[in-house]
């Protein structure tokens, strides 16, 4: 009897979760046919992948606190492999002192070691009838022939191979959208790409930058912080506390002479402490039933008309709940928003010196105590540090800013699989997504302290941060904003994570699958159409072919589904989970195949 052959492409956290589900479901059955599982990971780091490389520097830390990191499945963890542990328990068992505090943000290498250890635990728990083969290789193509899938790959030595399998799970992470970066980098031409179009691995990609160079960094998100730290702390600089407990930077003289950061908005992310997000939250006004009540049968919600008003209400409620607590006042907790509005009106009548909450001010560089004055970059960062340090239980600003993360589960049910109108999806993807992520999913407080210390030391320059004009020059680049003299820089680094802005950004693998008709781009149709730049899947994660038929043999999970699903956090086991259904489908298909006489 030939084994039923399956493959998982991408063995970072999502691939690990799919493997764990397969092992657990196979051990539940008294007898299952022989199965052969092929695991492909281009980095060779099974379980951790590239993002959580155990060999990366310790200054690169998570933006996910320790208490949230857990590879186990289910609420009570009763249906997972017994020897699996959460990060905190694993750290104690393995003598890892870097992850002993539940509210701390561990180095990514520590989480990588945890994921790699968890991978070994899962493999060791596999039943005898599951044969596992690990391939340190990049999958270059998938072809469908007579119901079987041919997986072409190239290993780290350049050797090519092809195997036939019955089913595939594709969890290729951010590599899904790196197509143009990997194959079409052009430092010259009419529209030249940056000198460093993708920053990872940091030490290798930034090695050309010399201490005499000025560097401009495009993007002010989490990758920007990694890049700045690699050019400073990663080159021997040190951060220390002065007597006043103020963080200061001590240079090594090996960092660039100057670092300039910029983005379209010019705004940094809002930092967070590790204590945020520990408690479950039940939204007061952003409710799926309420949102759908005002929509006619057969119609889809409109972001501006139906979603945004409830988001504003929920955010406003959280702002005043924290503000009122500081005045020892009880807040109205009912569902009638007009009563809540009357309560806030009475508060402002009694406290006329207090500024009213304005949702739009969350996206401006202002203090909520005086939103009439826009703050300079350093002053705004210092303001954010103070608010984040106070936390959402004391800072009304932080309570409001972190609202998006509290209601994102509900928003997923609205957004997923083209749930809104085409115009609404375009508007959210292009205008609101990055804004909401900026205020709710920011870096650890300690990392933003470092950015402030670097600005105060004169090494990090944010004076050109808002949407500057960028031009290639004979010796580098020219950066210009209105009202300031153009600045010459030697290197331009793109510190943004690739996203699926267009099919051109797809990886070579996804593009070849599209060319062969195995996948198609998801189109959201209505009175107009919106190209999502995402491979189309049905609700179990199975891909839709070019002819509109569903392939049960190919499943996407995690980042490759972004655009059809929302917020596929790398470490989340709950959000958009296609691993459980995939594992059961593989077992059912193997049983069916071996029951049919040949």
Coordinates of C-alpha atoms in Angstrom, one line a residue, residues 10-572:
X10 CA 6.9 27.0 5.2
X11 CA 7.8 25.7 8.6
X12 CA 7.6 28.9 10.7
X13 CA 4.9 29.1 13.4
X14 CA 2.0 28.6 11.0
X15 CA 3.6 25.5 9.5
X16 CA 4.3 24.2 13.0
X17 CA 0.6 24.7 14.0
X18 CA -0.5 22.7 10.9
X19 CA 2.0 19.9 11.8
X20 CA 0.8 19.8 15.4
X21 CA -2.8 19.4 14.3
X22 CA -1.9 16.6 11.9
X23 CA 0.0 14.7 14.6
X24 CA -2.7 15.1 17.2
X25 CA -5.6 14.1 14.9
X26 CA -3.6 11.0 13.7
X27 CA -2.9 9.9 17.3
X28 CA -6.7 10.1 18.1
X29 CA -7.6 7.3 15.7
X30 CA -7.0 3.6 16.5
X31 CA -5.7 3.0 13.0
X32 CA -4.9 5.2 10.1
X33 CA -3.1 4.4 6.8
X34 CA 0.5 5.1 6.3
X35 CA 1.2 8.8 5.6
X36 CA 4.3 10.5 4.4
X37 CA 4.8 14.2 5.3
X38 CA 7.3 16.4 3.6
X39 CA 8.3 19.7 5.3
X40 CA 9.9 22.5 3.3
X41 CA 11.6 25.4 5.0
X42 CA 13.8 27.7 2.9
X43 CA 15.8 28.9 6.0
X44 CA 16.4 25.4 7.3
X45 CA 15.1 26.5 10.7
X46 CA 12.1 24.3 11.3
X47 CA 9.6 25.7 13.7
X48 CA 11.1 29.2 13.9
X49 CA 11.6 30.1 10.2
X50 CA 13.5 33.3 9.3
X51 CA 11.6 35.8 11.4
X52 CA 12.4 34.0 14.7
X53 CA 15.9 32.8 13.8
X54 CA 17.5 31.6 17.0
X55 CA 20.8 33.0 15.8
X56 CA 19.7 36.7 15.5
X57 CA 21.0 39.4 17.9
X58 CA 19.4 39.8 21.3
X59 CA 18.5 43.4 20.8
X60 CA 15.8 42.4 18.3
X61 CA 12.8 41.9 20.5
X62 CA 9.2 40.9 20.1
X63 CA 6.3 43.3 20.0
X64 CA 4.2 40.5 21.6
X65 CA 4.5 40.0 25.4
X66 CA 5.5 36.7 26.8
X67 CA 2.1 35.9 28.4
X68 CA 0.6 35.7 24.8
X69 CA 3.1 33.3 23.3
X70 CA 1.8 29.7 23.4
X71 CA 2.0 27.1 20.7
X72 CA -0.6 24.8 22.3
X73 CA -4.1 24.4 20.8
X74 CA -7.4 25.1 22.4
X75 CA -8.6 27.0 25.4
X76 CA -7.9 24.3 27.9
X77 CA -5.1 22.8 25.9
X78 CA -6.6 19.3 26.5
X79 CA -6.5 18.4 22.8
X80 CA -2.8 19.2 22.2
X81 CA 0.4 17.2 22.7
X82 CA 1.0 16.9 26.4
X83 CA 4.7 17.8 26.4
X84 CA 4.1 21.1 24.7
X85 CA 4.4 24.2 27.0
X86 CA 3.8 27.9 26.8
X87 CA 6.8 30.2 26.5
X88 CA 7.0 30.9 30.2
X89 CA 6.9 27.3 31.4
X90 CA 9.3 26.3 28.6
X91 CA 11.7 29.0 29.7
X92 CA 11.8 27.7 33.3
X93 CA 12.2 24.1 32.1
X94 CA 15.1 25.1 29.8
X95 CA 16.9 27.6 32.1
X96 CA 16.2 30.5 29.8
X97 CA 16.3 33.6 31.9
X98 CA 15.4 35.9 29.0
X99 CA 11.7 35.0 29.1
X100 CA 10.9 34.6 32.8
X101 CA 8.6 37.6 33.2
X102 CA 5.1 37.4 31.8
X103 CA 4.9 41.1 30.9
X104 CA 8.3 41.3 29.3
X105 CA 9.1 41.3 25.6
X106 CA 11.6 38.6 24.9
X107 CA 14.3 38.6 22.2
X108 CA 13.0 37.1 19.0
X109 CA 15.9 34.5 19.2
X110 CA 14.4 33.3 22.5
X111 CA 11.0 32.7 20.9
X112 CA 12.8 31.1 18.0
X113 CA 14.5 28.6 20.4
X114 CA 11.1 27.9 21.9
X115 CA 9.5 27.3 18.5
X116 CA 12.3 25.1 17.4
X117 CA 12.0 23.1 20.7
X118 CA 8.3 22.8 20.2
X119 CA 8.8 21.6 16.6
X120 CA 11.1 18.8 18.0
X121 CA 8.4 17.9 20.6
X122 CA 5.7 17.6 17.9
X123 CA 7.9 15.5 15.7
X124 CA 8.8 13.2 18.6
X125 CA 5.1 12.7 19.3
X126 CA 4.3 11.6 15.7
X127 CA 2.8 8.1 15.5
X128 CA 4.7 5.4 13.8
X129 CA 2.5 5.5 10.7
X130 CA 3.5 9.1 10.0
X131 CA 6.9 9.4 8.3
X132 CA 8.3 12.9 8.3
X133 CA 10.9 14.2 5.9
X134 CA 12.5 17.7 6.4
X135 CA 13.8 19.6 3.3
X136 CA 16.0 22.6 3.7
X137 CA 14.9 23.9 0.3
X138 CA 12.9 26.6 -1.5
X139 CA 9.8 25.4 -3.3
X140 CA 9.9 26.9 -6.9
X141 CA 6.8 25.4 -8.4
X142 CA 3.7 23.3 -7.9
X143 CA 2.1 21.4 -10.9
X144 CA -1.1 19.4 -10.9
X145 CA -1.1 16.2 -13.0
X146 CA -3.8 13.6 -12.8
X147 CA -4.9 14.6 -9.3
X148 CA -1.3 14.6 -7.9
X149 CA 0.8 17.6 -7.1
X150 CA 4.4 17.8 -8.3
X151 CA 6.5 20.0 -5.9
X152 CA 9.7 21.3 -7.5
X153 CA 12.3 22.6 -5.1
X154 CA 15.9 23.8 -4.9
X155 CA 17.9 23.0 -1.8
X156 CA 20.5 25.2 -0.1
X157 CA 23.3 23.7 -2.3
X158 CA 21.4 24.4 -5.5
X159 CA 20.3 20.9 -6.1
X160 CA 16.9 20.6 -7.7
X161 CA 14.3 17.9 -6.8
X162 CA 10.7 17.1 -7.4
X163 CA 8.3 14.9 -5.4
X164 CA 4.7 14.0 -6.0
X165 CA 2.2 14.5 -3.1
X166 CA -1.6 14.3 -2.7
X167 CA -2.1 17.5 -0.7
X168 CA -0.2 20.7 0.1
X169 CA -0.5 23.3 2.9
X170 CA 1.2 26.6 1.9
X171 CA 2.3 28.9 4.8
X172 CA 5.0 30.9 3.2
X173 CA 4.8 34.0 5.4
X174 CA 6.1 37.4 4.2
X175 CA 8.0 35.6 1.4
X176 CA 4.6 35.4 -0.3
X177 CA 4.9 39.1 -1.2
X178 CA 8.6 39.4 -2.0
X179 CA 8.4 38.7 -5.7
X180 CA 9.6 42.0 -7.0
X181 CA 12.1 42.5 -4.2
X182 CA 13.8 39.2 -5.0
X183 CA 13.7 39.2 -8.8
X184 CA 13.4 42.8 -10.0
X185 CA 15.7 45.0 -7.8
X186 CA 17.0 47.8 -9.9
X187 CA 19.2 50.5 -8.3
X188 CA 19.3 52.6 -11.5
X189 CA 16.7 53.6 -14.1
X190 CA 14.0 56.3 -14.1
X191 CA 12.4 55.0 -10.9
X192 CA 15.3 53.4 -9.0
X193 CA 14.6 51.1 -6.1
X194 CA 16.4 51.6 -2.8
X195 CA 19.9 50.5 -2.2
X196 CA 18.6 48.0 0.4
X197 CA 15.0 47.0 -0.8
X198 CA 14.5 44.5 2.1
X199 CA 16.5 44.6 5.3
X200 CA 16.5 41.0 6.6
X201 CA 18.8 39.4 7.5
X202 CA 19.9 42.7 9.0
X203 CA 23.6 42.1 9.5
X204 CA 24.1 40.9 5.9
X205 CA 21.9 43.5 4.2
X206 CA 23.3 46.5 6.1
X207 CA 27.0 45.5 6.0
X208 CA 27.8 47.9 3.1
X209 CA 26.8 51.0 5.2
X210 CA 30.0 52.6 6.6
X211 CA 30.5 54.9 9.6
X212 CA 31.0 57.8 7.3
X213 CA 27.6 57.3 5.6
X214 CA 24.3 59.1 6.0
X215 CA 21.4 56.7 5.8
X216 CA 17.7 57.3 5.0
X217 CA 15.2 54.7 6.1
X218 CA 11.8 54.5 4.5
X219 CA 9.0 53.4 6.8
X220 CA 8.6 54.1 10.5
X221 CA 7.1 50.8 11.7
X222 CA 8.5 47.9 13.6
X223 CA 11.1 47.1 10.8
X224 CA 12.3 50.7 11.0
X225 CA 13.2 50.2 14.7
X226 CA 15.0 46.9 13.9
X227 CA 17.0 48.7 11.3
X228 CA 17.9 51.6 13.5
X229 CA 19.0 49.3 16.3
X230 CA 21.1 47.2 13.9
X231 CA 22.9 50.3 12.9
X232 CA 23.5 51.5 16.5
X233 CA 23.3 48.9 19.2
X234 CA 24.2 46.2 16.7
X235 CA 27.4 48.0 16.0
X236 CA 28.6 48.2 19.6
X237 CA 26.6 51.3 20.9
X238 CA 25.1 51.0 24.3
X239 CA 22.0 52.3 26.0
X240 CA 22.3 53.1 29.7
X241 CA 20.3 54.8 32.4
X242 CA 21.6 58.0 33.8
X243 CA 21.1 59.0 37.4
X244 CA 17.7 60.5 36.6
X245 CA 16.7 57.1 35.1
X246 CA 16.7 58.7 31.7
X247 CA 17.9 56.5 28.9
X248 CA 21.0 57.8 27.1
X249 CA 23.0 56.4 24.1
X250 CA 26.7 55.8 24.2
X251 CA 28.0 55.6 20.7
X252 CA 30.7 53.1 19.5
X253 CA 31.7 55.4 16.5
X254 CA 30.9 52.5 14.2
X255 CA 27.4 53.6 13.5
X256 CA 26.5 55.8 10.5
X257 CA 27.1 59.5 10.9
X258 CA 23.4 60.1 10.7
X259 CA 20.1 58.2 10.3
X260 CA 17.1 59.8 8.8
X261 CA 13.6 58.2 9.1
X262 CA 10.5 59.0 7.1
X263 CA 7.2 57.6 5.9
X264 CA 4.1 58.8 4.1
X265 CA 2.4 60.0 7.4
X266 CA 5.6 60.9 9.2
X267 CA 4.2 59.4 12.3
X268 CA 5.8 56.7 14.5
X269 CA 3.8 53.7 16.0
X270 CA 2.3 54.1 19.4
X271 CA 4.3 52.0 21.9
X272 CA 2.8 49.6 24.4
X273 CA 3.8 48.1 27.7
X274 CA 3.7 44.3 28.2
X275 CA 0.7 44.6 30.6
X276 CA -1.7 45.5 27.8
X277 CA -4.0 43.0 26.4
X278 CA -4.1 40.5 29.4
X279 CA -7.8 40.7 30.0
X280 CA -10.7 39.7 27.7
X281 CA -12.7 42.6 26.4
X282 CA -16.4 42.7 25.6
X283 CA -17.1 45.6 23.2
X284 CA -19.8 48.0 24.3
X285 CA -20.9 49.4 21.0
X286 CA -18.9 47.7 18.2
X287 CA -21.1 44.6 18.0
X288 CA -21.6 42.4 14.9
X289 CA -25.3 42.2 15.4
X290 CA -25.7 46.0 15.8
X291 CA -23.5 46.5 12.8
X292 CA -25.6 44.2 10.6
X293 CA -29.0 45.4 11.8
X294 CA -29.0 48.5 9.7
X295 CA -28.1 46.6 6.5
X296 CA -30.8 45.4 4.0
X297 CA -31.0 41.7 3.3
X298 CA -28.5 40.6 0.7
X299 CA -26.4 43.8 1.1
X300 CA -22.9 44.1 2.4
X301 CA -21.8 46.7 5.0
X302 CA -20.2 49.9 3.9
X303 CA -17.1 50.8 5.9
X304 CA -17.8 54.5 6.2
X305 CA -21.6 54.2 6.8
X306 CA -21.7 51.1 9.0
X307 CA -18.3 50.1 10.4
X308 CA -16.5 53.4 11.2
X309 CA -19.3 55.0 13.3
X310 CA -19.4 52.0 15.6
X311 CA -15.6 52.1 15.9
X312 CA -15.7 55.8 16.8
X313 CA -18.3 55.1 19.4
X314 CA -16.3 52.2 21.0
X315 CA -13.1 54.3 20.9
X316 CA -14.9 57.3 22.5
X317 CA -16.4 55.1 25.2
X318 CA -13.0 53.6 26.1
X319 CA -11.5 57.1 26.2
X320 CA -14.1 58.5 28.7
X321 CA -14.2 55.3 30.7
X322 CA -10.6 55.8 31.6
X323 CA -10.9 59.5 32.0
X324 CA -13.9 59.2 34.3
X325 CA -12.1 56.7 36.4
X326 CA -9.4 59.3 37.1
X327 CA -12.2 61.5 38.5
X328 CA -13.8 58.7 40.5
X329 CA -16.8 58.8 38.3
X330 CA -19.0 55.9 37.1
X331 CA -19.6 55.7 33.4
X332 CA -22.9 54.7 31.8
X333 CA -22.7 51.1 30.7
X334 CA -25.9 50.7 28.8
X335 CA -26.4 50.3 25.1
X336 CA -28.1 53.7 24.5
X337 CA -25.4 55.8 23.0
X338 CA -27.4 59.0 23.5
X339 CA -27.4 58.6 27.2
X340 CA -23.6 58.1 27.2
X341 CA -23.3 61.3 25.1
X342 CA -25.4 63.2 27.6
X343 CA -23.1 62.1 30.3
X344 CA -20.0 63.3 28.5
X345 CA -21.7 66.6 27.8
X346 CA -22.4 67.1 31.6
X347 CA -18.7 66.3 32.3
X348 CA -17.5 68.9 29.9
X349 CA -19.9 71.5 31.3
X350 CA -18.5 70.8 34.8
X351 CA -14.9 70.7 33.5
X352 CA -14.7 73.2 30.7
X353 CA -10.9 73.1 30.8
X354 CA -10.8 69.5 29.6
X355 CA -10.5 69.0 25.8
X356 CA -13.2 66.9 24.2
X357 CA -12.2 63.6 22.6
X358 CA -11.7 63.7 18.8
X359 CA -11.2 60.4 17.0
X360 CA -9.2 62.1 14.3
X361 CA -6.6 63.3 16.8
X362 CA -5.4 59.7 17.2
X363 CA -3.8 60.1 13.8
X364 CA -2.2 63.5 14.3
X365 CA 1.0 64.4 16.2
X366 CA -0.8 66.2 19.0
X367 CA -1.3 65.9 22.7
X368 CA -5.0 65.2 23.6
X369 CA -4.7 67.9 26.4
X370 CA -4.0 70.5 23.7
X371 CA -4.7 69.2 20.2
X372 CA -4.5 72.7 18.7
X373 CA -0.7 72.5 18.5
X374 CA 1.1 70.0 16.4
X375 CA 4.1 68.6 18.2
X376 CA 7.6 68.3 16.7
X377 CA 8.8 64.7 16.2
X378 CA 10.8 64.5 19.4
X379 CA 8.1 66.1 21.5
X380 CA 5.5 63.8 20.1
X381 CA 7.6 60.7 20.8
X382 CA 8.1 61.9 24.4
X383 CA 4.4 62.4 24.7
X384 CA 3.7 58.8 23.4
X385 CA 6.3 57.5 25.9
X386 CA 4.5 59.1 28.8
X387 CA 1.1 57.9 27.7
X388 CA 2.3 54.3 27.1
X389 CA 4.1 54.3 30.4
X390 CA 0.8 55.2 32.2
X391 CA -1.0 52.4 30.3
X392 CA -4.6 52.1 29.2
X393 CA -6.0 51.9 32.7
X394 CA -4.8 55.5 33.5
X395 CA -4.2 57.1 30.1
X396 CA -7.4 57.9 28.2
X397 CA -5.3 58.3 25.0
X398 CA -3.9 54.7 25.4
X399 CA -7.3 53.3 26.1
X400 CA -8.6 54.9 22.9
X401 CA -5.5 54.0 20.8
X402 CA -5.7 50.3 21.7
X403 CA -9.4 49.9 21.0
X404 CA -8.8 48.6 17.5
X405 CA -6.9 45.6 18.8
X406 CA -9.9 44.9 21.2
X407 CA -12.5 44.7 18.4
X408 CA -10.4 43.2 15.6
X409 CA -12.0 39.8 16.0
X410 CA -15.4 41.3 15.2
X411 CA -14.0 43.2 12.3
X412 CA -12.5 40.0 10.9
X413 CA -16.0 38.6 10.6
X414 CA -17.1 41.7 8.7
X415 CA -14.0 41.9 6.4
X416 CA -13.2 38.3 5.6
X417 CA -14.0 36.8 2.2
X418 CA -15.0 40.1 0.7
X419 CA -17.6 40.8 3.4
X420 CA -17.8 44.5 2.7
X421 CA -18.6 46.4 -0.5
X422 CA -15.7 46.6 -3.0
X423 CA -15.3 50.4 -2.3
X424 CA -15.1 49.7 1.4
X425 CA -12.4 47.1 1.0
X426 CA -10.3 49.4 -1.2
X427 CA -10.8 52.3 1.3
X428 CA -9.8 50.2 4.3
X429 CA -6.8 48.5 2.7
X430 CA -5.5 51.8 1.3
X431 CA -6.5 54.4 3.8
X432 CA -7.3 52.9 7.2
X433 CA -5.4 49.6 7.7
X434 CA -2.0 51.2 8.3
X435 CA -3.4 54.0 10.5
X436 CA -5.2 51.5 12.8
X437 CA -2.1 49.2 13.0
X438 CA 0.0 52.2 13.9
X439 CA -1.9 53.1 17.0
X440 CA -2.8 49.6 18.2
X441 CA 0.1 47.2 17.3
X442 CA 3.1 49.3 18.2
X443 CA 6.5 48.4 19.6
X444 CA 7.5 47.7 23.2
X445 CA 7.9 50.8 25.3
X446 CA 11.6 50.0 25.8
X447 CA 12.3 50.2 22.0
X448 CA 10.6 53.6 21.7
X449 CA 12.7 54.8 24.6
X450 CA 15.7 53.9 22.6
X451 CA 14.5 55.9 19.6
X452 CA 14.1 59.0 21.8
X453 CA 17.6 58.5 23.2
X454 CA 19.0 58.3 19.7
X455 CA 17.1 61.5 18.7
X456 CA 18.4 63.3 21.8
X457 CA 21.9 62.2 21.0
X458 CA 21.5 63.8 17.5
X459 CA 22.0 60.5 15.7
X460 CA 18.4 59.9 14.6
X461 CA 16.9 62.7 12.5
X462 CA 13.1 62.9 12.1
X463 CA 13.0 66.4 10.6
X464 CA 12.3 65.0 7.1
X465 CA 9.8 62.3 8.4
X466 CA 6.6 63.3 6.6
X467 CA 6.4 62.2 3.0
X468 CA 9.6 63.8 1.6
X469 CA 10.5 64.1 -2.0
X470 CA 13.2 61.6 -2.9
X471 CA 15.6 61.8 -5.9
X472 CA 18.5 59.7 -7.0
X473 CA 21.8 61.7 -7.2
X474 CA 25.2 60.7 -8.6
X475 CA 26.5 59.8 -5.2
X476 CA 23.4 58.7 -3.4
X477 CA 20.0 60.3 -2.8
X478 CA 18.5 63.7 -2.1
X479 CA 15.8 64.0 0.5
X480 CA 13.6 67.2 0.5
X481 CA 10.6 68.5 2.4
X482 CA 9.0 71.9 2.2
X483 CA 10.7 74.6 4.3
X484 CA 14.0 72.7 4.7
X485 CA 17.2 72.4 2.7
X486 CA 17.6 69.2 0.8
X487 CA 19.7 66.6 2.6
X488 CA 22.1 64.3 0.8
X489 CA 22.3 60.7 2.0
X490 CA 24.5 57.9 0.9
X491 CA 22.1 54.9 1.3
X492 CA 18.4 54.5 1.1
X493 CA 16.9 51.5 3.0
X494 CA 13.3 50.3 2.6
X495 CA 12.3 49.2 6.1
X496 CA 8.8 48.1 5.2
X497 CA 7.4 44.6 5.3
X498 CA 6.2 43.5 1.8
X499 CA 2.5 43.5 1.3
X500 CA 0.2 42.2 -1.4
X501 CA -0.4 45.5 -3.2
X502 CA -0.6 43.8 -6.6
X503 CA -0.1 40.4 -8.2
X504 CA 3.4 41.7 -9.3
X505 CA 4.4 41.5 -5.6
X506 CA 3.5 37.8 -5.4
X507 CA 6.4 35.4 -4.9
X508 CA 7.7 33.4 -7.9
X509 CA 5.9 30.3 -6.5
X510 CA 2.5 32.0 -6.3
X511 CA 3.0 33.7 -9.7
X512 CA 3.9 30.3 -11.3
X513 CA 0.8 28.7 -9.7
X514 CA -1.3 31.5 -11.1
X515 CA 0.2 31.1 -14.6
X516 CA -0.6 27.4 -14.4
X517 CA -4.2 28.1 -13.4
X518 CA -3.9 26.7 -9.8
X519 CA -4.8 30.0 -8.2
X520 CA -6.5 33.2 -9.2
X521 CA -6.6 36.7 -7.8
X522 CA -9.7 37.4 -5.6
X523 CA -11.9 40.0 -7.1
X524 CA -14.5 41.7 -4.9
X525 CA -17.5 42.5 -7.1
X526 CA -20.5 44.7 -6.6
X527 CA -21.5 48.0 -8.3
X528 CA -17.7 48.2 -8.9
X529 CA -14.9 45.7 -8.6
X530 CA -11.8 45.7 -6.4
X531 CA -8.7 43.6 -7.1
X532 CA -7.6 42.3 -3.7
X533 CA -4.1 41.2 -4.9
X534 CA -4.7 38.0 -2.8
X535 CA -5.0 34.4 -4.0
X536 CA -8.7 33.4 -3.8
X537 CA -9.6 30.8 -1.2
X538 CA -12.9 29.3 0.0
X539 CA -13.8 29.3 3.7
X540 CA -11.7 26.3 4.6
X541 CA -8.6 27.9 3.1
X542 CA -8.6 25.7 -0.1
X543 CA -7.6 27.7 -3.2
X544 CA -9.9 28.6 -6.1
X545 CA -8.5 27.7 -9.5
X546 CA -8.6 30.0 -12.5
X547 CA -11.7 28.2 -13.8
X548 CA -13.5 28.9 -10.5
X549 CA -13.4 25.3 -9.2
X550 CA -12.1 24.6 -5.7
X551 CA -9.0 22.6 -5.2
X552 CA -9.2 20.5 -2.0
X553 CA -5.5 19.5 -2.6
X554 CA -4.0 23.0 -2.0
X555 CA -4.6 25.0 1.2
X556 CA -3.3 28.4 2.2
X557 CA -2.8 29.5 5.8
X558 CA -1.5 32.7 7.4
X559 CA 0.1 35.5 5.3
X560 CA -0.8 34.1 1.9
X561 CA -4.5 34.6 2.8
X562 CA -4.1 38.3 3.8
X563 CA -6.6 40.3 1.8
X564 CA -9.2 37.6 1.9
X565 CA -8.8 37.3 5.6
X566 CA -7.6 40.0 8.0
X567 CA -4.9 40.2 10.7
X568 CA -3.1 36.9 10.3
X569 CA -0.7 37.4 13.2
X570 CA 2.3 35.1 12.9
X571 CA 1.9 33.6 16.4
X572 CA -1.9 33.5 16.7

